[in-house]
Amino acid sequence: MPNGSLSLPARLCLLAWDPAGSTATDTARVQHLVRAGALTELAQRGLLADDEGIATPADLDSSTGDAVLDGLLELVRESLPHRWRTWVRLHARVTFDAVREQLVAEGHLRAEKRRVLGVFPSVEYVLAREAVAAALREEARRVLEGPQPAGEVSERDAALAVLAAAGLGVPADPVSGVRGRERITELTRRCVSAAPGMRKIVGEVWDAVSDEGARAPASARG
């Protein structure tokens, strides 16, 4: 996957930008998708575990070195216990805003100051590296549609493709047809191979994001 140093939530955030218009709609759906990516990465790293459906920190001291992931980990530690589905939505904008600012700092997005109606100050975020977003989208399509066996896809790339399919429709109607459903199932199995409890985690996160995608208009899903 191109730009493999980017976290899973950062890559999902870039995928949400319209490659034609270089903009992303700041919607609850995108916020939930980015949060889902952060939860999944923390689980894949072994820092969040499943305890009878509850997202549970593995310990009180570990960190990732990534400000966004560590911020979410601290939020989970300091909050009442919640199920994975709840965490996909709860305060999701906090994670989305942090990811967006991180992408600005790293040069992937550009913050442009504007004035609405010539009076009210506003900030519009645009892609600074359109080729990166385009490459991520093409690679997600390749993972979902290509001939590479799911077992040879990395766990992070499989997670990205599965979440992108659920939340963004990348590619369009990816789970239509028997082969499409089988491919999603294969990639999901690849996601859950890393650690005990990952099947429940990915299942709950997928369902939460899929619900958001189903409610969004087709045009908004790209």
mmCIF file with all atom_site columns, C-alpha atoms in Angstrom, residues 16 27-34 36 85 88-89 162-175 204-222:
data_model
loop_
_atom_site.group_PDB
_atom_site.id
_atom_site.type_symbol
_atom_site.label_atom_id
_atom_site.label_alt_id
_atom_site.label_comp_id
_atom_site.label_asym_id
_atom_site.label_entity_id
_atom_site.label_seq_id
_atom_site.pdbx_PDB_ins_code
_atom_site.Cartn_x
_atom_site.Cartn_y
_atom_site.Cartn_z
_atom_site.occupancy
_atom_site.B_iso_or_equiv
_atom_site.pdbx_formal_charge
_atom_site.auth_seq_id
_atom_site.auth_comp_id
_atom_site.auth_asym_id
_atom_site.auth_atom_id
_atom_site.pdbx_PDB_model_num
ATOM 1  C CA . ALA A 1 16  ? -12.757 10.242 1.865  1.00 0.00 ? 16  ALA A CA 1
ATOM 2  C CA . THR A 1 27  ? -19.986 14.425 7.710  1.00 0.00 ? 27  THR A CA 1
ATOM 3  C CA . ALA A 1 28  ? -20.716 12.117 10.617 1.00 0.00 ? 28  ALA A CA 1
ATOM 4  C CA . ARG A 1 29  ? -20.256 9.194  8.221  1.00 0.00 ? 29  ARG A CA 1
ATOM 5  C CA . VAL A 1 30  ? -16.659 10.148 7.443  1.00 0.00 ? 30  VAL A CA 1
ATOM 6  C CA . GLN A 1 31  ? -15.947 10.924 11.100 1.00 0.00 ? 31  GLN A CA 1
ATOM 7  C CA . HIS A 1 32  ? -17.225 7.478  12.091 1.00 0.00 ? 32  HIS A CA 1
ATOM 8  C CA . LEU A 1 33  ? -15.160 5.812  9.363  1.00 0.00 ? 33  LEU A CA 1
ATOM 9  C CA . VAL A 1 34  ? -11.971 7.511  10.553 1.00 0.00 ? 34  VAL A CA 1
ATOM 10 C CA . ALA A 1 36  ? -13.359 2.960  13.042 1.00 0.00 ? 36  ALA A CA 1
ATOM 11 C CA . ARG A 1 85  ? -20.074 0.137  18.023 1.00 0.00 ? 85  ARG A CA 1
ATOM 12 C CA . VAL A 1 88  ? -17.225 4.223  16.438 1.00 0.00 ? 88  VAL A CA 1
ATOM 13 C CA . ARG A 1 89  ? -19.607 7.132  17.037 1.00 0.00 ? 89  ARG A CA 1
ATOM 14 C CA . VAL A 1 162 ? -12.788 -3.695 4.130  1.00 0.00 ? 162 VAL A CA 1
ATOM 15 C CA . LEU A 1 163 ? -13.539 -0.406 5.912  1.00 0.00 ? 163 LEU A CA 1
ATOM 16 C CA . ALA A 1 164 ? -13.326 1.592  2.678  1.00 0.00 ? 164 ALA A CA 1
ATOM 17 C CA . ALA A 1 165 ? -15.811 -0.787 1.075  1.00 0.00 ? 165 ALA A CA 1
ATOM 18 C CA . ALA A 1 166 ? -18.184 -0.447 4.028  1.00 0.00 ? 166 ALA A CA 1
ATOM 19 C CA . GLY A 1 167 ? -17.987 3.304  4.487  1.00 0.00 ? 167 GLY A CA 1
ATOM 20 C CA . LEU A 1 168 ? -17.054 4.784  1.130  1.00 0.00 ? 168 LEU A CA 1
ATOM 21 C CA . GLY A 1 169 ? -18.202 2.330  -1.499 1.00 0.00 ? 169 GLY A CA 1
ATOM 22 C CA . VAL A 1 170 ? -14.687 1.790  -2.877 1.00 0.00 ? 170 VAL A CA 1
ATOM 23 C CA . PRO A 1 171 ? -15.181 0.386  -5.430 1.00 0.00 ? 171 PRO A CA 1
ATOM 24 C CA . ALA A 1 172 ? -18.817 1.192  -6.186 1.00 0.00 ? 172 ALA A CA 1
ATOM 25 C CA . ASP A 1 173 ? -21.150 -1.519 -4.833 1.00 0.00 ? 173 ASP A CA 1
ATOM 26 C CA . PRO A 1 174 ? -18.181 -3.693 -3.815 1.00 0.00 ? 174 PRO A CA 1
ATOM 27 C CA . VAL A 1 175 ? -20.268 -6.349 -2.071 1.00 0.00 ? 175 VAL A CA 1
ATOM 28 C CA . GLU A 1 204 ? -18.843 -4.729 15.233 1.00 0.00 ? 204 GLU A CA 1
ATOM 29 C CA . VAL A 1 205 ? -16.809 -1.958 13.606 1.00 0.00 ? 205 VAL A CA 1
ATOM 30 C CA . TRP A 1 206 ? -17.771 -3.146 10.099 1.00 0.00 ? 206 TRP A CA 1
ATOM 31 C CA . ASP A 1 207 ? -21.471 -3.250 11.020 1.00 0.00 ? 207 ASP A CA 1
ATOM 32 C CA . ALA A 1 208 ? -21.361 0.263  12.477 1.00 0.00 ? 208 ALA A CA 1
ATOM 33 C CA . VAL A 1 209 ? -19.639 1.726  9.413  1.00 0.00 ? 209 VAL A CA 1
ATOM 34 C CA . SER A 1 210 ? -21.828 -0.267 7.002  1.00 0.00 ? 210 SER A CA 1
ATOM 35 C CA . ASP A 1 211 ? -24.924 1.190  8.649  1.00 0.00 ? 211 ASP A CA 1
ATOM 36 C CA . GLU A 1 212 ? -23.556 4.696  8.037  1.00 0.00 ? 212 GLU A CA 1
ATOM 37 C CA . GLY A 1 213 ? -22.738 3.862  4.410  1.00 0.00 ? 213 GLY A CA 1
ATOM 38 C CA . ALA A 1 214 ? -26.182 2.436  3.803  1.00 0.00 ? 214 ALA A CA 1
ATOM 39 C CA . ARG A 1 215 ? -27.858 5.595  5.085  1.00 0.00 ? 215 ARG A CA 1
ATOM 40 C CA . ALA A 1 216 ? -25.659 7.883  2.947  1.00 0.00 ? 216 ALA A CA 1
ATOM 41 C CA . PRO A 1 217 ? -26.860 8.782  -0.575 1.00 0.00 ? 217 PRO A CA 1
ATOM 42 C CA . ALA A 1 218 ? -25.071 6.893  -3.306 1.00 0.00 ? 218 ALA A CA 1
ATOM 43 C CA . SER A 1 219 ? -23.689 10.131 -4.727 1.00 0.00 ? 219 SER A CA 1
ATOM 44 C CA . ALA A 1 220 ? -22.074 10.959 -1.425 1.00 0.00 ? 220 ALA A CA 1
ATOM 45 C CA . ARG A 1 221 ? -20.323 7.598  -1.346 1.00 0.00 ? 221 ARG A CA 1
ATOM 46 C CA . GLY A 1 222 ? -18.460 8.343  -4.598 1.00 0.00 ? 222 GLY A CA 1
#
